[in-house]
Amino acid sequence: MNVLIFDSNEKLNEAGANIITGLVQTNPRAVLGLATGGTPVGVYEQIVKDYKRGLVSFRGVTSFNLDEYVGLPVDHPESYRSYMNHHLFRHIDIPAEQTHIPNGNAEDPEAECRRYDELIAEAGQIDLQLLGLGHNGHIGFNEPAHALIRGTHVVDLAEETRRANARFFNSIDEVPKQAMTMGVGTILKAKTILLIVRGADKAEIVHRALTGPITTDCPASLLQTHPHLVVLLDREAGRLMA
């Protein structure tokens, strides 16, 4: 585990972007696992800047997003397809057909989960998986539970998760109650995992996830078992790790 703590968001964003663009520069056909939410926005902005400066091309890259809300129209501004288009995809040269996000509106959700896992398997091992961290220790939308599901699956979102995401909607009533998420087993198969966490409100869960017991009650604690985990924290999120 390599934990780095930054005094500014600018430096953190640059570090995160450098890890991703550096991988793509050395492996133009890299398979990226991507995340959404507030945490990676600055990293994506820096990646776009690097692309526009001609430092990197994503033409050969394949991407798989961690998750998508169930029942939210794909063109809804808070769908994760809309998010990725807005913050990254439309600003770089990655072909649309090489970007993959679970279909949260599939008629047969279980079949869609199987399809998504098959696509990931066909692409080969994910070279780098980008993650954020939920207040309750979730990664992707893998919520705390007695047991965690290995592959892509539909999950009932914890109320704490829905409250945290309500800031992106007009009210919590608009936040979907389910999501389709990549499983912890798939996440842990990635060659490298890049975990980015910001904010004082995440300090305790960061410490618990990275130094506490490994338990499905804190899904992120399973990251301790990964052979190549890189953690980027701002000063506030890392205050208990120093």
Protein backbone atom coordinates (compact mmCIF):
# COMPACT_ATOMS: atom_id res chain seq x y z
CA MET A 1 0.00 0.00 0.00
CA ASN A 2 1.32 3.41 -1.00
CA VAL A 3 -0.42 6.29 0.82
CA LEU A 4 0.26 9.88 -0.29
CA ILE A 5 -1.17 12.94 1.44
CA PHE A 6 -1.42 16.30 -0.34
CA ASP A 7 -1.66 19.85 0.95
CA SER A 8 -3.77 21.03 -2.00
CA ASN A 9 -6.45 19.63 -4.27
CA GLU A 10 -4.46 20.87 -7.25
CA LYS A 11 -1.48 18.68 -6.36
CA LEU A 12 -3.76 15.73 -5.61
CA ASN A 13 -5.53 16.11 -8.96
CA GLU A 14 -2.22 16.32 -10.80
CA ALA A 15 -0.94 13.19 -9.06
CA GLY A 16 -4.09 11.23 -9.87
CA ALA A 17 -4.11 12.36 -13.47
CA ASN A 18 -0.40 11.60 -13.87
CA ILE A 19 -0.93 8.02 -12.71
CA ILE A 20 -3.72 7.48 -15.24
CA THR A 21 -2.16 9.31 -18.20
CA GLY A 22 1.22 7.74 -17.46
CA LEU A 23 -0.36 4.30 -17.72
CA VAL A 24 -2.04 5.17 -21.03
CA GLN A 25 1.20 6.64 -22.41
CA THR A 26 3.04 3.38 -21.71
CA ASN A 27 0.08 1.14 -22.61
CA PRO A 28 -2.10 2.84 -25.26
CA ARG A 29 -4.56 -0.08 -25.13
CA ALA A 30 -5.04 0.08 -21.39
CA VAL A 31 -8.29 -1.02 -19.76
CA LEU A 32 -9.45 1.57 -17.22
CA GLY A 33 -12.02 1.14 -14.47
CA LEU A 34 -13.58 4.55 -13.85
CA ALA A 35 -15.58 6.12 -11.03
CA THR A 36 -18.06 8.95 -10.61
CA GLY A 37 -19.14 11.30 -7.81
CA GLY A 38 -17.47 14.46 -6.56
CA THR A 39 -14.08 12.91 -5.81
CA PRO A 40 -12.68 12.31 -9.33
CA VAL A 41 -13.94 15.51 -10.99
CA GLY A 42 -10.68 17.40 -10.52
CA VAL A 43 -8.67 14.42 -11.74
CA TYR A 44 -10.76 14.23 -14.90
CA GLU A 45 -10.32 17.96 -15.46
CA GLN A 46 -6.55 17.53 -15.28
CA ILE A 47 -6.67 14.56 -17.67
CA VAL A 48 -8.60 16.69 -20.17
CA LYS A 49 -5.96 19.42 -19.86
CA ASP A 50 -3.21 16.87 -20.54
CA TYR A 51 -5.10 15.56 -23.56
CA LYS A 52 -5.62 19.05 -24.99
CA ARG A 53 -1.90 19.72 -24.55
CA GLY A 54 -1.26 16.69 -26.76
CA LEU A 55 0.37 14.66 -23.98
CA VAL A 56 -1.86 11.61 -24.25
CA SER A 57 -4.36 9.88 -26.55
CA PHE A 58 -7.19 7.60 -25.41
CA ARG A 59 -8.00 6.26 -28.86
CA GLY A 60 -7.01 2.71 -27.95
CA VAL A 61 -8.31 2.73 -24.37
CA THR A 62 -11.29 0.71 -23.16
CA SER A 63 -13.15 1.86 -20.04
CA PHE A 64 -15.59 0.24 -17.63
CA ASN A 65 -17.46 2.29 -15.08
CA LEU A 66 -18.09 0.95 -11.62
CA ASP A 67 -21.81 1.52 -11.48
CA GLU A 68 -25.05 3.13 -12.63
CA TYR A 69 -28.34 3.97 -10.99
CA VAL A 70 -31.27 1.65 -11.67
CA GLY A 71 -34.26 3.24 -13.36
CA LEU A 72 -32.70 6.63 -14.07
CA PRO A 73 -33.01 7.58 -17.77
CA VAL A 74 -29.63 7.46 -19.49
CA ASP A 75 -30.00 11.10 -20.55
CA HIS A 76 -30.87 12.26 -17.03
CA PRO A 77 -28.24 14.81 -15.92
CA GLU A 78 -27.40 12.68 -12.85
CA SER A 79 -27.03 9.38 -14.69
CA TYR A 80 -23.45 8.20 -14.65
CA ARG A 81 -23.38 8.09 -18.44
CA SER A 82 -24.24 11.81 -18.44
CA TYR A 83 -21.62 12.42 -15.76
CA MET A 84 -18.86 10.66 -17.71
CA ASN A 85 -19.78 12.40 -20.95
CA HIS A 86 -19.80 15.79 -19.22
CA HIS A 87 -16.59 15.43 -17.23
CA LEU A 88 -14.42 13.27 -19.50
CA PHE A 89 -15.59 11.35 -22.54
CA ARG A 90 -16.73 14.22 -24.76
CA HIS A 91 -13.46 16.08 -24.13
CA ILE A 92 -11.02 13.33 -25.15
CA ASP A 93 -10.63 11.03 -28.14
CA ILE A 94 -11.84 7.77 -26.62
CA PRO A 95 -14.33 6.14 -29.05
CA ALA A 96 -17.84 5.95 -27.58
CA GLU A 97 -18.09 2.22 -28.32
CA GLN A 98 -15.06 1.61 -26.09
CA THR A 99 -16.72 3.20 -23.05
CA HIS A 100 -18.89 0.87 -20.99
CA ILE A 101 -21.38 1.63 -18.21
CA PRO A 102 -23.97 -0.81 -16.83
CA ASN A 103 -27.45 -0.36 -18.31
CA GLY A 104 -29.55 0.56 -15.31
CA ASN A 105 -32.70 0.43 -17.45
CA ALA A 106 -32.24 -3.12 -18.73
CA GLU A 107 -35.45 -5.18 -18.84
CA ASP A 108 -33.57 -8.11 -17.30
CA PRO A 109 -31.14 -6.69 -14.72
CA GLU A 110 -29.57 -10.06 -13.92
CA ALA A 111 -28.85 -10.67 -17.60
CA GLU A 112 -27.35 -7.19 -17.86
CA CYS A 113 -25.06 -7.92 -14.92
CA ARG A 114 -23.86 -11.10 -16.60
CA ARG A 115 -23.36 -9.24 -19.89
CA TYR A 116 -21.27 -6.59 -18.15
CA ASP A 117 -19.05 -9.17 -16.45
CA GLU A 118 -18.57 -10.93 -19.78
CA LEU A 119 -17.52 -7.66 -21.43
CA ILE A 120 -14.94 -7.07 -18.71
CA ALA A 121 -13.64 -10.63 -19.07
CA GLU A 122 -13.35 -10.24 -22.85
CA ALA A 123 -11.37 -7.01 -22.43
CA GLY A 124 -8.90 -8.76 -20.16
CA GLN A 125 -7.75 -7.67 -16.72
CA ILE A 126 -8.51 -4.08 -15.75
CA ASP A 127 -5.16 -2.31 -15.67
CA LEU A 128 -6.20 0.43 -13.25
CA GLN A 129 -9.36 0.80 -11.18
CA LEU A 130 -10.19 4.27 -9.88
CA LEU A 131 -12.17 4.34 -6.63
CA GLY A 132 -13.70 6.79 -4.20
CA LEU A 133 -14.79 5.90 -0.69
CA GLY A 134 -18.24 6.13 0.85
CA HIS A 135 -18.82 7.34 4.40
CA ASN A 136 -19.86 3.81 5.38
CA GLY A 137 -16.87 2.21 3.66
CA HIS A 138 -18.58 1.29 0.41
CA ILE A 139 -16.59 1.05 -2.83
CA GLY A 140 -18.58 1.29 -6.02
CA PHE A 141 -22.03 0.70 -4.57
CA ASN A 142 -20.93 -2.35 -2.60
CA GLU A 143 -22.56 -1.56 0.72
CA PRO A 144 -21.59 -3.08 4.09
CA ALA A 145 -23.06 -6.58 4.41
CA HIS A 146 -22.49 -10.00 5.96
CA ALA A 147 -21.18 -11.16 2.59
CA LEU A 148 -20.11 -9.34 -0.56
CA ILE A 149 -20.99 -10.34 -4.12
CA ARG A 150 -18.10 -11.03 -6.44
CA GLY A 151 -19.57 -9.94 -9.78
CA THR A 152 -21.79 -7.15 -11.10
CA HIS A 153 -25.13 -7.05 -9.31
CA VAL A 154 -28.08 -4.89 -8.31
CA VAL A 155 -27.87 -3.43 -4.81
CA ASP A 156 -30.32 -1.63 -2.55
CA LEU A 157 -28.65 1.65 -1.64
CA ALA A 158 -28.19 2.39 2.05
CA GLU A 159 -30.04 5.46 3.29
CA GLU A 160 -26.69 6.98 4.27
CA THR A 161 -25.53 6.60 0.67
CA ARG A 162 -28.73 8.10 -0.69
CA ARG A 163 -28.42 11.06 1.68
CA ALA A 164 -24.82 11.62 0.60
CA ASN A 165 -25.85 11.61 -3.06
CA ALA A 166 -28.93 13.79 -2.52
CA ARG A 167 -26.75 16.88 -3.04
CA PHE A 168 -26.72 16.06 -6.74
CA PHE A 169 -30.54 15.96 -6.92
CA ASN A 170 -33.32 18.38 -5.98
CA SER A 171 -34.21 16.21 -2.99
CA ILE A 172 -33.49 12.79 -1.53
CA ASP A 173 -36.84 11.62 -2.92
CA GLU A 174 -35.33 11.83 -6.42
CA VAL A 175 -32.32 9.67 -5.56
CA PRO A 176 -32.79 6.14 -6.92
CA LYS A 177 -33.10 3.40 -4.33
CA GLN A 178 -31.09 0.86 -6.33
CA ALA A 179 -27.95 0.77 -8.40
CA MET A 180 -26.07 -1.71 -10.56
CA THR A 181 -22.47 -2.07 -9.42
CA MET A 182 -19.31 -3.91 -10.27
CA GLY A 183 -18.62 -6.47 -7.53
CA VAL A 184 -15.75 -6.38 -5.06
CA GLY A 185 -14.26 -9.50 -6.64
CA THR A 186 -13.96 -7.74 -9.99
CA ILE A 187 -12.53 -4.60 -8.38
CA LEU A 188 -9.84 -6.60 -6.57
CA LYS A 189 -8.78 -8.28 -9.82
CA ALA A 190 -7.48 -4.97 -11.21
CA LYS A 191 -3.71 -4.79 -11.61
CA THR A 192 -3.60 -1.44 -9.81
CA ILE A 193 -6.22 0.22 -7.60
CA LEU A 194 -6.15 4.01 -7.23
CA LEU A 195 -8.18 5.15 -4.23
CA ILE A 196 -8.80 8.89 -3.90
CA VAL A 197 -10.45 10.42 -0.83
CA ARG A 198 -11.05 14.03 0.15
CA GLY A 199 -12.48 15.84 3.14
CA ALA A 200 -12.35 15.81 6.94
CA ASP A 201 -15.64 13.91 7.07
CA LYS A 202 -13.87 10.92 5.47
CA ALA A 203 -10.88 10.81 7.87
CA GLU A 204 -12.33 8.19 10.21
CA ILE A 205 -13.51 5.84 7.48
CA VAL A 206 -10.15 6.20 5.69
CA HIS A 207 -8.35 5.13 8.86
CA ARG A 208 -10.77 2.26 9.46
CA ALA A 209 -10.59 1.04 5.86
CA LEU A 210 -6.81 1.12 5.59
CA THR A 211 -5.71 0.14 9.10
CA GLY A 212 -8.68 -1.58 10.73
CA PRO A 213 -9.79 -5.20 10.56
CA ILE A 214 -10.62 -6.63 7.14
CA THR A 215 -14.37 -7.16 7.21
CA THR A 216 -17.33 -7.05 4.85
CA ASP A 217 -18.87 -4.56 7.29
CA CYS A 218 -16.38 -2.13 5.74
CA PRO A 219 -16.02 -3.22 2.10
CA ALA A 220 -13.08 -0.86 1.49
CA SER A 221 -11.06 -2.73 4.12
CA LEU A 222 -10.67 -5.55 1.59
CA LEU A 223 -8.41 -3.20 -0.37
CA GLN A 224 -5.74 -3.98 2.24
CA THR A 225 -5.35 -7.36 0.54
CA HIS A 226 -4.49 -5.85 -2.85
CA PRO A 227 -0.83 -6.08 -3.92
CA HIS A 228 -0.76 -2.71 -5.69
CA LEU A 229 -2.97 -0.17 -3.92
CA VAL A 230 -2.20 3.54 -4.32
CA VAL A 231 -4.07 5.93 -2.00
CA LEU A 232 -4.22 9.69 -2.60
CA LEU A 233 -5.62 11.76 0.27
CA ASP A 234 -6.01 15.45 0.92
CA ARG A 235 -4.70 16.68 4.26
CA GLU A 236 -8.13 16.56 5.89
CA ALA A 237 -8.97 13.01 4.80
CA GLY A 238 -5.52 11.83 5.82
CA ARG A 239 -5.33 13.52 9.23
CA LEU A 240 -5.54 10.18 11.10
CA MET A 241 -3.02 8.48 8.81
CA ALA A 242 -0.06 10.76 9.49
